[in-house]
Amino acid sequence: QKARCEQFIKKLEDIGNELGSQLRQKEQEYVTTLKRNRLEIESLEQFIKREHLGLKEAFERELGLIETSFDEDRGKLVDRRREELDSLISERDKIETEKLEHQKQIIDEQRKQIEESESKGFHDRRALKETLESELRRLEIQLEENRAKHQFDADKL
């Protein structure tokens, strides 16, 4: 029985050694697999970083193109609006100039009418003055004649 126990213990030790050996082998495989997984993860991480960087650069290039296009469109729109504004300002200036010229023409016509009225009034006043002066001389002569008649009549009386 002791021999059997020893045999059984020896079998158990052999099984334990075999299991220990298998365990060490499995641990070695596990460590190797972990190292391989770590290397794969690091490789995958670097790949993702490169992809991310590439996508980021592509995005920035595309964004730059969009911004450039936007700036060009905005510049064209600003130029078009500036041309419209210049056209409207030019049209407004033309209309204002026409109005000012029309007002100047009206003022010139009114000045001419005033000058003509003053000139006519001056001639009319001069003619009236000459008429009145001649009438005054005629009346003075008549007054002198009437005085002389009155004196003559008074002397006769």
CSV table of C-alpha atoms in Angstrom, one decimal:
chain,number,residue,atom,x,y,z
A,1,GLN,CA,0.0,0.0,0.0
A,2,LYS,CA,2.9,2.3,0.8
A,3,ALA,CA,4.2,1.4,-2.6
A,4,ARG,CA,0.9,2.2,-4.2
A,5,CYS,CA,0.8,5.5,-2.3
A,6,GLU,CA,4.2,6.4,-3.4
A,7,GLN,CA,3.3,5.4,-6.9
A,8,PHE,CA,0.2,7.5,-6.7
A,9,ILE,CA,2.2,10.4,-5.3
A,10,LYS,CA,4.7,9.9,-8.1
A,11,LYS,CA,1.9,10.0,-10.6
A,12,LEU,CA,0.5,13.1,-9.0
A,13,GLU,CA,3.9,14.7,-9.0
A,14,ASP,CA,4.3,13.7,-12.7
A,15,ILE,CA,0.9,15.1,-13.4
A,16,GLY,CA,1.7,18.3,-11.4
A,17,ASN,CA,5.0,18.6,-13.2
A,18,GLU,CA,3.3,18.1,-16.5
A,19,LEU,CA,0.6,20.6,-15.6
A,20,GLY,CA,3.3,23.0,-14.4
A,21,SER,CA,5.1,22.5,-17.6
A,22,GLN,CA,1.9,23.1,-19.6
A,23,LEU,CA,1.2,26.1,-17.4
A,24,ARG,CA,4.6,27.5,-18.0
A,25,GLN,CA,4.2,26.8,-21.7
A,26,LYS,CA,0.7,28.5,-21.7
A,27,GLU,CA,2.1,31.4,-19.7
A,28,GLN,CA,4.9,31.7,-22.3
A,29,GLU,CA,2.4,31.6,-25.1
A,30,TYR,CA,0.2,34.2,-23.2
A,31,VAL,CA,3.2,36.5,-22.7
A,32,THR,CA,4.2,36.1,-26.4
A,33,THR,CA,0.6,36.7,-27.5
A,34,LEU,CA,0.4,39.8,-25.2
A,35,LYS,CA,3.7,41.1,-26.7
A,36,ARG,CA,2.4,40.4,-30.2
A,37,ASN,CA,-0.9,42.1,-29.4
A,38,ARG,CA,0.9,45.1,-27.9
A,39,LEU,CA,3.0,45.4,-31.0
A,40,GLU,CA,-0.1,45.1,-33.2
A,41,ILE,CA,-1.9,47.7,-31.1
A,42,GLU,CA,1.1,50.1,-31.3
A,43,SER,CA,1.3,49.5,-35.0
A,44,LEU,CA,-2.5,50.1,-35.3
A,45,GLU,CA,-2.2,53.2,-33.2
A,46,GLN,CA,0.6,54.5,-35.5
A,47,PHE,CA,-1.5,53.7,-38.5
A,48,ILE,CA,-4.5,55.5,-37.0
A,49,LYS,CA,-2.3,58.5,-36.2
A,50,ARG,CA,-1.0,58.6,-39.7
A,51,GLU,CA,-4.5,58.2,-41.1
A,52,HIS,CA,-5.8,60.9,-38.8
A,53,LEU,CA,-2.9,63.2,-39.8
A,54,GLY,CA,-3.5,62.5,-43.5
A,55,LEU,CA,-7.3,63.2,-43.1
A,56,LYS,CA,-6.6,66.3,-41.1
A,57,GLU,CA,-4.2,67.6,-43.8
A,58,ALA,CA,-6.7,66.8,-46.5
A,59,PHE,CA,-9.4,68.5,-44.5
A,60,GLU,CA,-7.2,71.6,-44.0
A,61,ARG,CA,-6.4,71.6,-47.7
A,62,GLU,CA,-10.1,71.3,-48.6
A,63,LEU,CA,-11.0,74.0,-46.0
A,64,GLY,CA,-8.3,76.2,-47.5
A,65,LEU,CA,-9.8,75.7,-51.0
A,66,ILE,CA,-13.3,76.5,-49.6
A,67,GLU,CA,-12.0,79.6,-47.9
A,68,THR,CA,-10.2,80.7,-51.0
A,69,SER,CA,-13.3,80.1,-53.1
A,70,PHE,CA,-15.4,82.0,-50.5
A,71,ASP,CA,-13.0,84.9,-50.5
A,72,GLU,CA,-13.0,85.1,-54.3
A,73,ASP,CA,-16.8,85.0,-54.4
A,74,ARG,CA,-17.0,87.6,-51.7
A,75,GLY,CA,-14.5,89.8,-53.6
A,76,LYS,CA,-16.5,89.4,-56.8
A,77,LEU,CA,-19.7,90.3,-54.9
A,78,VAL,CA,-18.0,93.3,-53.3
A,79,ASP,CA,-16.7,94.5,-56.7
A,80,ARG,CA,-20.1,94.0,-58.2
A,81,ARG,CA,-21.8,96.0,-55.4
A,82,ARG,CA,-19.1,98.7,-55.6
A,83,GLU,CA,-19.8,99.0,-59.4
A,84,GLU,CA,-23.5,99.3,-58.7
A,85,LEU,CA,-22.9,101.9,-56.0
A,86,ASP,CA,-20.6,103.8,-58.3
A,87,SER,CA,-23.2,103.7,-61.0
A,88,LEU,CA,-25.9,104.9,-58.7
A,89,ILE,CA,-23.7,107.7,-57.4
A,90,SER,CA,-22.9,108.7,-61.0
A,91,GLU,CA,-26.6,108.7,-61.8
A,92,ARG,CA,-27.4,110.7,-58.7
A,93,ASP,CA,-24.6,113.2,-59.6
A,94,LYS,CA,-26.0,113.5,-63.1
A,95,ILE,CA,-29.5,114.1,-61.9
A,96,GLU,CA,-28.3,116.7,-59.3
A,97,THR,CA,-26.2,118.4,-61.9
A,98,GLU,CA,-29.3,118.6,-64.2
A,99,LYS,CA,-31.4,120.0,-61.4
A,100,LEU,CA,-28.7,122.6,-60.5
A,101,GLU,CA,-28.4,123.6,-64.2
A,102,HIS,CA,-32.2,123.9,-64.4
A,103,GLN,CA,-32.2,126.0,-61.2
A,104,LYS,CA,-29.4,128.2,-62.6
A,105,GLN,CA,-31.3,128.6,-65.8
A,106,ILE,CA,-34.4,129.7,-63.9
A,107,ILE,CA,-32.3,132.1,-61.8
A,108,ASP,CA,-30.7,133.5,-64.9
A,109,GLU,CA,-34.1,134.0,-66.5
A,110,GLN,CA,-35.4,135.7,-63.4
A,111,ARG,CA,-32.3,138.0,-63.2
A,112,LYS,CA,-32.8,138.9,-66.8
A,113,GLN,CA,-36.5,139.7,-66.1
A,114,ILE,CA,-35.5,141.8,-63.1
A,115,GLU,CA,-32.9,143.6,-65.2
A,116,GLU,CA,-35.4,144.2,-68.0
A,117,SER,CA,-37.9,145.4,-65.4
A,118,GLU,CA,-35.4,147.7,-63.9
A,119,SER,CA,-34.3,148.9,-67.3
A,120,LYS,CA,-37.9,149.4,-68.4
A,121,GLY,CA,-38.7,151.1,-65.1
A,122,PHE,CA,-35.7,153.3,-65.5
A,123,HIS,CA,-36.8,154.3,-69.0
A,124,ASP,CA,-40.4,154.7,-67.9
A,125,ARG,CA,-39.3,156.8,-64.9
A,126,ARG,CA,-37.1,158.9,-67.2
A,127,ALA,CA,-39.9,159.4,-69.7
A,128,LEU,CA,-42.3,160.2,-66.8
A,129,LYS,CA,-39.8,162.6,-65.3
A,130,GLU,CA,-39.3,164.4,-68.6
A,131,THR,CA,-43.1,164.5,-69.1
A,132,LEU,CA,-43.6,165.9,-65.6
A,133,GLU,CA,-40.8,168.4,-66.0
A,134,SER,CA,-42.2,169.6,-69.3
A,135,GLU,CA,-45.7,169.8,-67.7
A,136,LEU,CA,-44.2,171.6,-64.7
A,137,ARG,CA,-42.5,174.2,-67.0
A,138,ARG,CA,-45.8,174.6,-69.0
A,139,LEU,CA,-47.7,175.1,-65.7
A,140,GLU,CA,-45.0,177.6,-64.4
A,141,ILE,CA,-45.4,179.5,-67.7
A,142,GLN,CA,-49.2,179.4,-67.4
A,143,LEU,CA,-48.9,180.5,-63.7
A,144,GLU,CA,-46.7,183.4,-64.8
A,145,GLU,CA,-49.2,184.3,-67.5
A,146,ASN,CA,-52.0,184.0,-65.0
A,147,ARG,CA,-50.1,186.2,-62.5
A,148,ALA,CA,-49.4,188.7,-65.2
A,149,LYS,CA,-53.1,188.7,-66.2
A,150,HIS,CA,-54.1,188.9,-62.6
A,151,GLN,CA,-51.6,191.8,-62.1
A,152,PHE,CA,-52.9,193.4,-65.3
A,153,ASP,CA,-56.5,192.9,-64.1
A,154,ALA,CA,-55.6,194.2,-60.7
A,155,ASP,CA,-53.9,197.2,-62.2
A,156,LYS,CA,-57.0,197.8,-64.3
A,157,LEU,CA,-59.2,197.8,-61.3
